[in-house]
Coordinates of C-alpha atoms and ligand atoms in Angstrom, one line a residue:
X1032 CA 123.4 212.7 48.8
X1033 CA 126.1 211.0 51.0
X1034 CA 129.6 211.5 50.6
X1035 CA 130.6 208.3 51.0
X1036 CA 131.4 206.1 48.4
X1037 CA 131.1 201.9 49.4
X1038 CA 133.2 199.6 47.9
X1039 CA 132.0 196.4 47.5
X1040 CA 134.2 193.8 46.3
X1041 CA 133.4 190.8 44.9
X1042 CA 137.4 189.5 44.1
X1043 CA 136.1 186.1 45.8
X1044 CA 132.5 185.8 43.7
X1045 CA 133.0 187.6 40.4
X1046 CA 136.8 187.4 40.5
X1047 CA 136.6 183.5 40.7
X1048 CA 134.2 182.9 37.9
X1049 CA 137.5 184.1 36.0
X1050 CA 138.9 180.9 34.0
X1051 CA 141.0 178.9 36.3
X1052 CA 140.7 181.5 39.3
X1053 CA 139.4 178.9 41.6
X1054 CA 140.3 179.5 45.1
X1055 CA 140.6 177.2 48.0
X1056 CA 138.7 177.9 51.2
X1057 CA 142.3 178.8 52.7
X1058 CA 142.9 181.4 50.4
X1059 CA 139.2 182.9 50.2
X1060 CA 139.7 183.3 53.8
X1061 CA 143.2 185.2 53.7
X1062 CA 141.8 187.0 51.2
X1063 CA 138.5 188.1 52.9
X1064 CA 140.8 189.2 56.3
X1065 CA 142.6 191.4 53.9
X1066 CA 139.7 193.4 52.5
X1067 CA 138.6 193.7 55.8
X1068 CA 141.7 195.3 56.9
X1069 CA 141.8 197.5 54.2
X1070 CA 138.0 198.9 54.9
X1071 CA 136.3 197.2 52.3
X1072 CA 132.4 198.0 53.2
X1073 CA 131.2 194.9 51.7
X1074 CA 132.4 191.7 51.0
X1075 CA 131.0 189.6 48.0
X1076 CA 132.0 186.0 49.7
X1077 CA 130.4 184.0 47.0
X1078 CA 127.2 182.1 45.5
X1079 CA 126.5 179.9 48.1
X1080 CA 124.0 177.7 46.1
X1081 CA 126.7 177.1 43.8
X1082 CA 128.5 174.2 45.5
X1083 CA 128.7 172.9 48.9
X1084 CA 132.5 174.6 48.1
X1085 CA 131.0 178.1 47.9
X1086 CA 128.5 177.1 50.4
X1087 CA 131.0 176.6 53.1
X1088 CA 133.3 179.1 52.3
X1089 CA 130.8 182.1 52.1
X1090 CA 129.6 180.2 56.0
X1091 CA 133.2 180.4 57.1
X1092 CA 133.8 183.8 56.0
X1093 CA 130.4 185.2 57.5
X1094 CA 131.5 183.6 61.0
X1095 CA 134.9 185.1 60.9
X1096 CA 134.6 188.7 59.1
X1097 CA 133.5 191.2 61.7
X1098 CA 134.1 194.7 60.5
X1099 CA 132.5 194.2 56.7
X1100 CA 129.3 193.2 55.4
X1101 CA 129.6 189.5 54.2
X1102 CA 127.3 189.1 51.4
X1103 CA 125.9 186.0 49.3
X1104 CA 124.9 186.2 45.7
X1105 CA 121.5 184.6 44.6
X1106 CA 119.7 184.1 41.8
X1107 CA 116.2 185.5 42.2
X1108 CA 114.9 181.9 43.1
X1109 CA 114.0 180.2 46.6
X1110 CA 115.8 177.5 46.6
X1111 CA 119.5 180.4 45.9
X1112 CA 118.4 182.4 48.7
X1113 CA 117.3 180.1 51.3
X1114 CA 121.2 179.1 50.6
X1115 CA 122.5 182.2 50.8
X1116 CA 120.5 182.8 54.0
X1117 CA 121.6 179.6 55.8
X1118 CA 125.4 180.5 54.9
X1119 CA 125.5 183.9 56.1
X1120 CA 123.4 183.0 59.0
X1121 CA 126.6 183.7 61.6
X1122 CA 127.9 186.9 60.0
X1123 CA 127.4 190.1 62.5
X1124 CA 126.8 192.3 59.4
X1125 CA 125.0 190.4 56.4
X1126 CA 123.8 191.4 53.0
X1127 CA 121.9 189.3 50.2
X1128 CA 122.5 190.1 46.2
X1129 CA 119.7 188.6 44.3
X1130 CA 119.8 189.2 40.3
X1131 CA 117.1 188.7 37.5
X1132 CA 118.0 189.5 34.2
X1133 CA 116.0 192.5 32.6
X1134 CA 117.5 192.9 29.4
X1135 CA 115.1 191.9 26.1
X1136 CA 117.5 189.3 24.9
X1137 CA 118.1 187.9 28.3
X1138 CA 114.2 188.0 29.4
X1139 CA 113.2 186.2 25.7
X1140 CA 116.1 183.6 24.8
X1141 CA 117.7 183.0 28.3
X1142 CA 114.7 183.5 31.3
X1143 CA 111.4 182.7 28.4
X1144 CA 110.0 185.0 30.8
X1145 CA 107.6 187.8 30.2
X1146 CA 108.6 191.5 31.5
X1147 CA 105.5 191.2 34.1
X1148 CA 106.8 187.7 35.3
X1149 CA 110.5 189.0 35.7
X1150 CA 109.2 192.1 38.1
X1151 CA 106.9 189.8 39.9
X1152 CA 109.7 187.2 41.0
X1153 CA 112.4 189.8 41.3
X1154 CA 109.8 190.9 44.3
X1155 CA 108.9 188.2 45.2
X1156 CA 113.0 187.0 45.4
X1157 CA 113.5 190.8 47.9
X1158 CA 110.7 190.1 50.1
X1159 CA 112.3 186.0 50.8
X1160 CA 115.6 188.2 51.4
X1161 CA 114.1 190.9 53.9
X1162 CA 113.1 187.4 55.4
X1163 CA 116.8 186.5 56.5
X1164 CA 118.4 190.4 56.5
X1165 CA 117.5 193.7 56.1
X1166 CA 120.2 194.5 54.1
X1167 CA 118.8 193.7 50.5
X1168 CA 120.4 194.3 47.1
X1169 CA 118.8 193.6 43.8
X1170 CA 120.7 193.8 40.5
X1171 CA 118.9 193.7 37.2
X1172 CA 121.5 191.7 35.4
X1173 CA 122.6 193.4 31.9
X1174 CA 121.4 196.5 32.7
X1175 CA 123.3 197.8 30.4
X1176 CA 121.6 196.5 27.5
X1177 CA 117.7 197.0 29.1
X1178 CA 115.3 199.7 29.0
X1179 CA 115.4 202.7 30.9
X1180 CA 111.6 202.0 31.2
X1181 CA 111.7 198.9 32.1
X1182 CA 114.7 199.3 34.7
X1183 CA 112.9 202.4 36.3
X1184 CA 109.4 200.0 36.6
X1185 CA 111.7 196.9 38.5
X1186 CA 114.0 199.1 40.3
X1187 CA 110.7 201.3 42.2
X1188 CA 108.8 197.7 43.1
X1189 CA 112.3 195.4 44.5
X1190 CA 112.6 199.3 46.4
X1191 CA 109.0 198.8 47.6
X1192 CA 110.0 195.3 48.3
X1193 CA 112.6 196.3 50.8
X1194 CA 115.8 196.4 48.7
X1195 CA 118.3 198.7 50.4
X1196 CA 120.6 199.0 47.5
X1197 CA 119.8 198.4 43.4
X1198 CA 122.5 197.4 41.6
X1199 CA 123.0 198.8 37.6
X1200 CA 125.5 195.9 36.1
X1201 CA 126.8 196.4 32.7
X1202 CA 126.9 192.8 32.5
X1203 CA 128.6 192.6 29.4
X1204 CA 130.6 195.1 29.2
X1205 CA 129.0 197.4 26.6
X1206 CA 128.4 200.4 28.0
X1207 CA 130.4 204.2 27.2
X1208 CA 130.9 206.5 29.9
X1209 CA 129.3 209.5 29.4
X1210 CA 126.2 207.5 28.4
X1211 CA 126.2 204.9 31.2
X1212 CA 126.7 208.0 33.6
X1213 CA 123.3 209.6 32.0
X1214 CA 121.4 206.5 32.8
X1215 CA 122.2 206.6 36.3
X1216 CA 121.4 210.0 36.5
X1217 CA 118.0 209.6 34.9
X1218 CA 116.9 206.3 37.1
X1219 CA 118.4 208.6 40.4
X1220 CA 115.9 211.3 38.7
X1221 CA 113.0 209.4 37.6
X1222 CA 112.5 206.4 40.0
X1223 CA 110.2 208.1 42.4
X1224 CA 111.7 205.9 45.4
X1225 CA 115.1 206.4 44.5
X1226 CA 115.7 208.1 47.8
X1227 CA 115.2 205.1 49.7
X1228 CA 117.9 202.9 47.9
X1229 CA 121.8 203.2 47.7
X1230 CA 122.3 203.5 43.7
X1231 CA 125.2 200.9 42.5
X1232 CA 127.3 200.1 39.9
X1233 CA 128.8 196.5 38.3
X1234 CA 131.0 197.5 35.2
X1235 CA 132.8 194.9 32.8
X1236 CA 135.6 195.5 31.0
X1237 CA 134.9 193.8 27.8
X1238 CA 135.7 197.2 26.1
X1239 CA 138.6 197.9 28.7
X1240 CA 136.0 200.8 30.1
X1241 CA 134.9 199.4 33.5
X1242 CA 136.9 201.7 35.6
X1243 CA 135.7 204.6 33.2
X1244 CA 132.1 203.6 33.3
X1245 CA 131.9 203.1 37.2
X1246 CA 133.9 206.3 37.7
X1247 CA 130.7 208.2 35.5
X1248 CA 128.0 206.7 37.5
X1249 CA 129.8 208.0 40.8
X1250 CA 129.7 211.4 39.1
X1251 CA 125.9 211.2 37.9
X1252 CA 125.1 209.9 42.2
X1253 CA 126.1 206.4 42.2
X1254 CA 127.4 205.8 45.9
X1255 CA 128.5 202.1 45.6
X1256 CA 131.3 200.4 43.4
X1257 CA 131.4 196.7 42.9
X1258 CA 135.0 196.1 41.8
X1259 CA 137.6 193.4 42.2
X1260 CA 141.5 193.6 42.9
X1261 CA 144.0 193.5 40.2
X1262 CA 140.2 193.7 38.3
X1263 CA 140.0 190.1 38.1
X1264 CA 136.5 188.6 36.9
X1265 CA 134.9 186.6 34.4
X1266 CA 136.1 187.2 30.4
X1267 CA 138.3 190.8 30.7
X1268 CA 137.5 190.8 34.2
X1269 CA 135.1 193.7 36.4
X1270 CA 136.4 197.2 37.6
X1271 CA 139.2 197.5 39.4
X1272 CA 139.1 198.6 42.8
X1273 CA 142.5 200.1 43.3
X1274 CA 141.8 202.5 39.9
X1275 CA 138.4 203.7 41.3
X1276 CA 139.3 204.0 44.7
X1277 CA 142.3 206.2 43.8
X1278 CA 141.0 207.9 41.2
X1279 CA 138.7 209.2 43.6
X1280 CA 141.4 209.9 46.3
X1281 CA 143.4 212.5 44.0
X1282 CA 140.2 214.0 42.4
X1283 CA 138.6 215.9 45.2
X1284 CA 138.1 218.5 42.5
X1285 CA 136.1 215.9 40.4
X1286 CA 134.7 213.7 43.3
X1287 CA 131.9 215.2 45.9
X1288 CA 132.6 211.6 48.0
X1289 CA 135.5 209.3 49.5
X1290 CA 135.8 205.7 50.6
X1291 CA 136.8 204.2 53.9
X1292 CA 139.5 202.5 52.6
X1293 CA 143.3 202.0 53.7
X1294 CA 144.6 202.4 50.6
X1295 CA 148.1 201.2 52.3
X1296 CA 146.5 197.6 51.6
X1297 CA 145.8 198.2 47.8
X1298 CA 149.5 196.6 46.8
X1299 CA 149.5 193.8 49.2
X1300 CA 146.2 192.8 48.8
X1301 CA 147.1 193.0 44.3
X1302 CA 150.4 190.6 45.6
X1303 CA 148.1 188.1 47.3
X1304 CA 145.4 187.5 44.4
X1305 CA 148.1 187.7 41.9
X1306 CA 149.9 184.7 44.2
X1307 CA 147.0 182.9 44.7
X1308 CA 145.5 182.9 41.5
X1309 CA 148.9 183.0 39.2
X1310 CA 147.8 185.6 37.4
X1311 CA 151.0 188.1 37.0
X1312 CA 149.9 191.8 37.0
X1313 CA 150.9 193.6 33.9
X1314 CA 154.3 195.8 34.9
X1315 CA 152.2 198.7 33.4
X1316 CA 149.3 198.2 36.0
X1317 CA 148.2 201.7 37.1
X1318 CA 148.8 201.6 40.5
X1319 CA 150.1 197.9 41.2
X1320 CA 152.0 197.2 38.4
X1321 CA 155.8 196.6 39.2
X1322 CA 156.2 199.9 36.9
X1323 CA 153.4 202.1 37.8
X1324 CA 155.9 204.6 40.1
X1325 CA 159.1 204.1 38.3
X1326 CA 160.1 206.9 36.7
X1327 CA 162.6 206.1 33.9
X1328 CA 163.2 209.2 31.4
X1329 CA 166.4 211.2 32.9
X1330 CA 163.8 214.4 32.7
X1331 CA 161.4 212.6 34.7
X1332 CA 163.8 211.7 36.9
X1333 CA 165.0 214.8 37.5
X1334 CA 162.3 216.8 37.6
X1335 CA 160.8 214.6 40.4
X1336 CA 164.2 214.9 42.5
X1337 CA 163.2 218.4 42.4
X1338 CA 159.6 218.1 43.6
X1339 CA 157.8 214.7 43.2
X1340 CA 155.2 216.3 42.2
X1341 CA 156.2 217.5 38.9
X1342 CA 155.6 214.2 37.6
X1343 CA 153.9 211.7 40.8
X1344 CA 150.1 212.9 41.2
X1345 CA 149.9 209.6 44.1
X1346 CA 152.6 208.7 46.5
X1347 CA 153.9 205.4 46.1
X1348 CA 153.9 204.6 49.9
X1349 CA 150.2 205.4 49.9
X1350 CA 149.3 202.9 48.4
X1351 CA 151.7 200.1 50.2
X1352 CA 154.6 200.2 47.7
X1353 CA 156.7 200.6 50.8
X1354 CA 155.7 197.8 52.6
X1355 CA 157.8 195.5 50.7
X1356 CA 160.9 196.2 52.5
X1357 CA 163.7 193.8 53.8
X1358 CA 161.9 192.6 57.2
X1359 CA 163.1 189.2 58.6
X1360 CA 166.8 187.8 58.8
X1361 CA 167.9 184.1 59.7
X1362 CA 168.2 185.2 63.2
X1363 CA 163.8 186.3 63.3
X1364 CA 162.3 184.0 65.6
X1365 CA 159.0 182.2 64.9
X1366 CA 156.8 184.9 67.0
X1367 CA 158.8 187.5 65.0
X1368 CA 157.6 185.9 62.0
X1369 CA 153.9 185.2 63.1
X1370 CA 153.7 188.9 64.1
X1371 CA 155.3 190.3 60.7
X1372 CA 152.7 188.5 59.2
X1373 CA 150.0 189.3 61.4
X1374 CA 150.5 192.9 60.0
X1375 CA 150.7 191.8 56.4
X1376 CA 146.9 190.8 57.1
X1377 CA 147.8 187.2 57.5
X1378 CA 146.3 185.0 59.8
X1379 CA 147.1 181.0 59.9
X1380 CA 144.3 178.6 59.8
X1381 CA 146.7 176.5 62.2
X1382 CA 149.5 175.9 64.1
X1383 CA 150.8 173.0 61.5
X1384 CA 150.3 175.8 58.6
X1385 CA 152.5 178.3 60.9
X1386 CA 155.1 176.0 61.7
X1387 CA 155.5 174.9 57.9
X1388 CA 155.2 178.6 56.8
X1389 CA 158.7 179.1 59.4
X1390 CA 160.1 176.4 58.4
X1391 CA 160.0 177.1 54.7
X1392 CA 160.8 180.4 56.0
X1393 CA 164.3 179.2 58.1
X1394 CA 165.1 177.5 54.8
X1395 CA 164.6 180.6 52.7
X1396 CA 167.0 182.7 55.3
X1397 CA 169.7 179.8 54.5
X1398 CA 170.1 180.3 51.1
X1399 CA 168.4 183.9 50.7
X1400 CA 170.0 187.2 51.9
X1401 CA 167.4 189.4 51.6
X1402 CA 163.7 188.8 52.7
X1403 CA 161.3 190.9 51.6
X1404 CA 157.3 191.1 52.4
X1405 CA 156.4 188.8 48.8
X1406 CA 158.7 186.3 50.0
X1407 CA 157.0 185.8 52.8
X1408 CA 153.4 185.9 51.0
X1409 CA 154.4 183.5 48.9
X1410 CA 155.6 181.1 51.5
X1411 CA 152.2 181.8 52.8
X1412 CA 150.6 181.2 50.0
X1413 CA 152.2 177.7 49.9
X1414 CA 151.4 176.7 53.6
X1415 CA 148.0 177.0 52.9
X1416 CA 147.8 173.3 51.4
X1417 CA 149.2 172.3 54.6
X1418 CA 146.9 169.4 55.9
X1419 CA 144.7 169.1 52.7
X1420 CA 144.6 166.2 51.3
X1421 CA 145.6 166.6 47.9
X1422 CA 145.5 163.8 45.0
X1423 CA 149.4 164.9 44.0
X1424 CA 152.2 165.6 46.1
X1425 CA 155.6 166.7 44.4
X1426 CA 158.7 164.7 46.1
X1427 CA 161.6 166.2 44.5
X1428 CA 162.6 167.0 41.2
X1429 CA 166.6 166.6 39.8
X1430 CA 166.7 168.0 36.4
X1431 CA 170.2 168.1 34.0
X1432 CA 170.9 170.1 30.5
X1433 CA 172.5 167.8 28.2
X1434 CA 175.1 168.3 25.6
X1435 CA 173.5 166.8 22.9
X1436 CA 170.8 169.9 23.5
X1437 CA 167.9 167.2 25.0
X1438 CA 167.3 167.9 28.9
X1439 CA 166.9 164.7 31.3
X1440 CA 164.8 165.3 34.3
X1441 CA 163.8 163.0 37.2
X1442 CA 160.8 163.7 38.6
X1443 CA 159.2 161.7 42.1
X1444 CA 156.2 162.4 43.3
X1445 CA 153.3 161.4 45.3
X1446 CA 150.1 159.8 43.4
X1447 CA 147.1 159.1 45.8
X1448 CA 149.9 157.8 48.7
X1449 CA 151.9 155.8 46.6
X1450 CA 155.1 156.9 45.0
X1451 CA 156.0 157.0 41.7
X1452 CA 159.5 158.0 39.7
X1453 CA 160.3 158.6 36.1
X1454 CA 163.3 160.0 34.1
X1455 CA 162.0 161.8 30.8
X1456 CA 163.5 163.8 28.1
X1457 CA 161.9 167.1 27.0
X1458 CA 163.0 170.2 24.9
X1459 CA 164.4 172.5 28.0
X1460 CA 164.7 171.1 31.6
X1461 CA 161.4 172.5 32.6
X1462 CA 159.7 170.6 29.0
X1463 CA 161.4 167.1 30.5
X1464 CA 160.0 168.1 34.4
X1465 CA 156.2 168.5 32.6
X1466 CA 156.9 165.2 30.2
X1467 CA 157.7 162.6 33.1
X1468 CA 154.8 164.2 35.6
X1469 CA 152.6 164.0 32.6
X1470 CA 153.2 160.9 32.0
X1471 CA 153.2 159.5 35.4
X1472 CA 149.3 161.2 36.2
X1473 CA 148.6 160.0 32.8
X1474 CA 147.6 163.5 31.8
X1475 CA 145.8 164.1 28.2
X1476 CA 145.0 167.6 28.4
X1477 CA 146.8 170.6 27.3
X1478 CA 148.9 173.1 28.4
X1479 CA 147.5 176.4 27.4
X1480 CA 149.8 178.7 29.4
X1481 CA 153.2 179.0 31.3
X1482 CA 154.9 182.1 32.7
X1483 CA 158.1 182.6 35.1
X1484 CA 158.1 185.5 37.1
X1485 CA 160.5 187.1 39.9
X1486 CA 158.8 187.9 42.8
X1487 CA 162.0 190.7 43.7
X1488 CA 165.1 191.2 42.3
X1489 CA 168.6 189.5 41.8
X1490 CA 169.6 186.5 40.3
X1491 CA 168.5 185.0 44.0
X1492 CA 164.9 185.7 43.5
X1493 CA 162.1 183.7 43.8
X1494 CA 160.2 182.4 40.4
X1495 CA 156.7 182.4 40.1
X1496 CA 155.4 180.2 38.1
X1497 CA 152.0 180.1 36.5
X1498 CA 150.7 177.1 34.5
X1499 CA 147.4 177.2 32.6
X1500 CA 145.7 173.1 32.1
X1501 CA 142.9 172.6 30.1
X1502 CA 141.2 169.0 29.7
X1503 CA 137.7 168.5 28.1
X1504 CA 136.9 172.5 28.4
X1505 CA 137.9 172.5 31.8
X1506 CA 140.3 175.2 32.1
X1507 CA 142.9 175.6 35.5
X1508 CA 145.1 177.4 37.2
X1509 CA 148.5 176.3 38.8
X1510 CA 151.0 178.0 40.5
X1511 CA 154.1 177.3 42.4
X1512 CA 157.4 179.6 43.7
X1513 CA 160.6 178.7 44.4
X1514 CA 164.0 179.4 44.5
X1515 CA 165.1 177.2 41.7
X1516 CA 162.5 178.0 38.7
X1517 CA 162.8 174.5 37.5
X1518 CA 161.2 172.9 41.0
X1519 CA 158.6 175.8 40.8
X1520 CA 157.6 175.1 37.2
X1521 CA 156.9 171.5 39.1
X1522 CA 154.8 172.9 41.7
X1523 CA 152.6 174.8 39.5
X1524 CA 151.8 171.7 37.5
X1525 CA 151.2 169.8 40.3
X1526 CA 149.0 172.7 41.8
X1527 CA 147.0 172.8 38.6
X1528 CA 146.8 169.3 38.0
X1529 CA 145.3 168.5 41.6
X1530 CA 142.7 171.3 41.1
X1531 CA 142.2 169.7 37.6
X1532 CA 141.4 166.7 39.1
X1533 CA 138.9 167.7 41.8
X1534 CA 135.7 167.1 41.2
X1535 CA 133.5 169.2 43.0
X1536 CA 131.0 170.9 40.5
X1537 CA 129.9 174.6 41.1
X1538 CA 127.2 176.2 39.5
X1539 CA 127.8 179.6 37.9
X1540 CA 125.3 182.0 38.8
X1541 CA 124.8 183.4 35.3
X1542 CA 125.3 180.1 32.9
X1543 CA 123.4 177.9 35.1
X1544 CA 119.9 177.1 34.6
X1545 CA 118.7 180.5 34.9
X1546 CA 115.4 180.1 37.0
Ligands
KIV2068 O1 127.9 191.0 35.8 C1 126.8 190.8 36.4 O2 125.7 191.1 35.9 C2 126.8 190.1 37.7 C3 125.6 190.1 38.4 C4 125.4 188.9 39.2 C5 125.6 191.4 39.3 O3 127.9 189.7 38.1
ZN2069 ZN1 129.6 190.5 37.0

């Protein structure tokens, strides 16, 4: 059995089926140069039949991304992986994921399909795949909830059919670990082709056991991981990818395998999906969370002055705590800055984002003493919407706490290239910011969700600012940073009402019709 352990990460597929995760091509791209950096082994880009969105992106990600395997997620149906097969159709290293769904409840109320017809288009979806790649995975969705039968019948003819690696999702989430283990134990033992496939595992965390179930299956032979950062994915979100990857770091004594990757990249790459999708990571986070190495009990303390590791079984620099140290002054110049970033993993789509990014940088350096690494991320993060047309632009925003308790706010902003004002009253200067923008896009909807947090310390800290939208079921994402919390609060409605109001549609590869 090899000792290596692939991690394939599907952040920018599963992760953004998350509510309001959406990410622009900008981002998915950042995103993908990061994994790469850090070693991921495969890259879930996204569903390219899904939109001409995901489409595009998953194209753009396959023509850049050199070092991982860019792969496309289809559903086991022509029309999905011709799409998939025309997107990655420029990457050096490509892979195709086509699903079926094999549990009873799926096959009879969802598919209406018969156990014989599932097997025969699951082949028949692997042999179209082996037509564009020969790097083939097949996942029998809600595995977790099949039959071992069954699974060890589809999993030896999509084998026969050329799939290089069978996937074992618990879909939804059910599955407990010493039991999820012994299924992938028995299908290693008892499908007689096993040998020929690389055995994966897709864990949910409905139950919060996704890292625990995936961590089982690598014991009982599983050599592949899908997992996201910061576990983001649809409802409680999948595995996530720092916990397994370190858990099997520091257990050697548990672990007969290792991964490829730089774990250095774990915290920068949890500080970028966290920026990009304004969802804050819990200060508890193992690993990434803001807490996860502090050590706050005076015995703690001390003992660790003594020797670390009477109370640290991972060093915090190992897994890029360190990197977020004061780097840039007023003085840096702009190369000084590209290059600092350059290392961060960041690349800029253009010169017009660079220049921006410095400039918002220069301004920063006025006002800021201190510059760490996440101030620059989320200056980055920002740039991106350079050049892209967007349906709001914020202008400025002058907000006042009254004495009478009501807060006035003025807010300008841009609405489809014309300018618009208004003064408003609200509860709370950030309440009066969100009445007048409201009322100026005419928005109906409701806000579900809104969260400040510092992105380092001191009262001269940026905010970050995540705002949840919901109109009609539709449910977004906004986020903005700043200085001044109050402007930020502004930018992240803004940011969530422009992706509110975009209208592209995406499929999702497991609600959508299913055949
Ligand atoms: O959770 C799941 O079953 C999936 C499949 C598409 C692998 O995401
Ligand atoms: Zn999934």
């Amino acid at each position: 059995m090899s000792s290596q352990l692939k991690i394939f990460d599907t952040t920018l597929r599963d992760g953004e089926q998350s509510p309001g995760a959406s990410m622009t091509l900008e981002e998915k791209m950042q995103i993908a140069q990061l994994l790469e950096k850090m070693r991921v082994d495969i890259i879930e880009a996204g569903f390219p039949a899904a939109s001409p969105g995901d489409f595009e992106a998953v194209n753009a990600i396959a023509k850049r991304i050199k070092n991982s395997v860019v792969c496309g997620l289809a559903r086991a149906h022509p029309g999905d992986i011709e799409r998939a097969g025309e997107a990655l159709e420029p990457a050096e290293q490509s892979r195709i994921h086509t699903f079926i769904a094999t549990s009873p409840i799926h096959m009879k109320e969802k598919l209406r399909l018969s156990p014989d017809e599932v097997v025969e288009r699951a082949v028949a979806a692997v042999k179209q795949a082996r037509s564009y790649t020969e790097n083939v995975e097949f996942s029998p969705e809600d595995a977790g909830r099949s039959e071992p039968d069954f699974l060890c019948r589809i999993l030896e003819a999509v084998i026969d059919a050329g799939a290089t690696t069978v996937n074992i999702p618990d879909t939804v989430g059910y599955a407990m670990p010493e039991i999820f283990g012994k299924l992938i134990g028995e299908l290693i033992e008892r499908v007689p082709n096993s040998d020929k496939a690389v055995f994966s595992v897709h864990c949910h965390n409905d139950l919060g056991l996704a890292v625990s179930n995936s961590l089982s299956a690598v014991m009982a032979g599983a050599r592949q991981v899908e997992c996201t950062i910061n576990g983001l994915g649809e409802r409680a979100g999948n595995a996530s990818l720092e916990e397994v990857v370190m858990a099997v770091k520091t257990r050697p004594d548990v672990f007969d395998c290792d991964t490829r990757i730089d774990t250095t990249q774990l915290v920068p790459a949890s500080r970028l999906i966290s920026s990009v999708t304004g969802f804050p990571v819990q200060p508890n986070k193992a690993i990434v969370g803001i807490n996860a190495f502090a050590h706050e009990a005076g015995i703690h303390q001390d003992g660790v002055l003594k020797n670390r590791e009477t109370y640290e079984i991972m060093r915090a620099e190992d897994v890029g705590w360190s990197a977020n140290r004061m780097v840039l002054g007023k003085h840096s110049g702009r190369n000084a800055f590209a290059d600092h970033l350059k290392s961060l993993g960041v690349e800029f789509a253009s010169e017009d984002q660079l220049n921006d990014a410095f400039m918002q940088f220069k301004i920063m350096a006025d006002k800021k003493h201190d510059i760490y690494d996440d101030d620059l991320l989320s200056i980055v993060s920002s740039a991106a919407t350079v050049g892209r047309s967007e349906k709001f632009k914020l202008i400025s925003v002058a907000a006042q706490v009254l004495p009478d308790d009501l807060s006035v706010a003025t807010v300008e902003i841009q609405m489809d290239g014309q300018t618009k004002r208004l003064e408003s009253r609200g509860n709370g200067v950030v309440d009066a910011v969100f009445q007048a923008i409201k009322n100026m896009v005419g928005f109906d909807g409701r806000l579900m969700l809104y969260s400040v947090n510092s992105i380092t310390t001191g009262t001269d800290a940026q905010g970050e600012v995540g705002v949840r939208l919901e109109k009609e079921g539709r449910v977004v994402n906004g986020h903005g940073t700043d200085l001044d919390i109050v402007k930020a609060s502004a930018r992240a409605y803004i940011n969530a009402l422009n992706k509110l109001f975009s209208t592209e549609e995406k499929a999702h590869p497991q609600y959508s019709e299913a055949i």
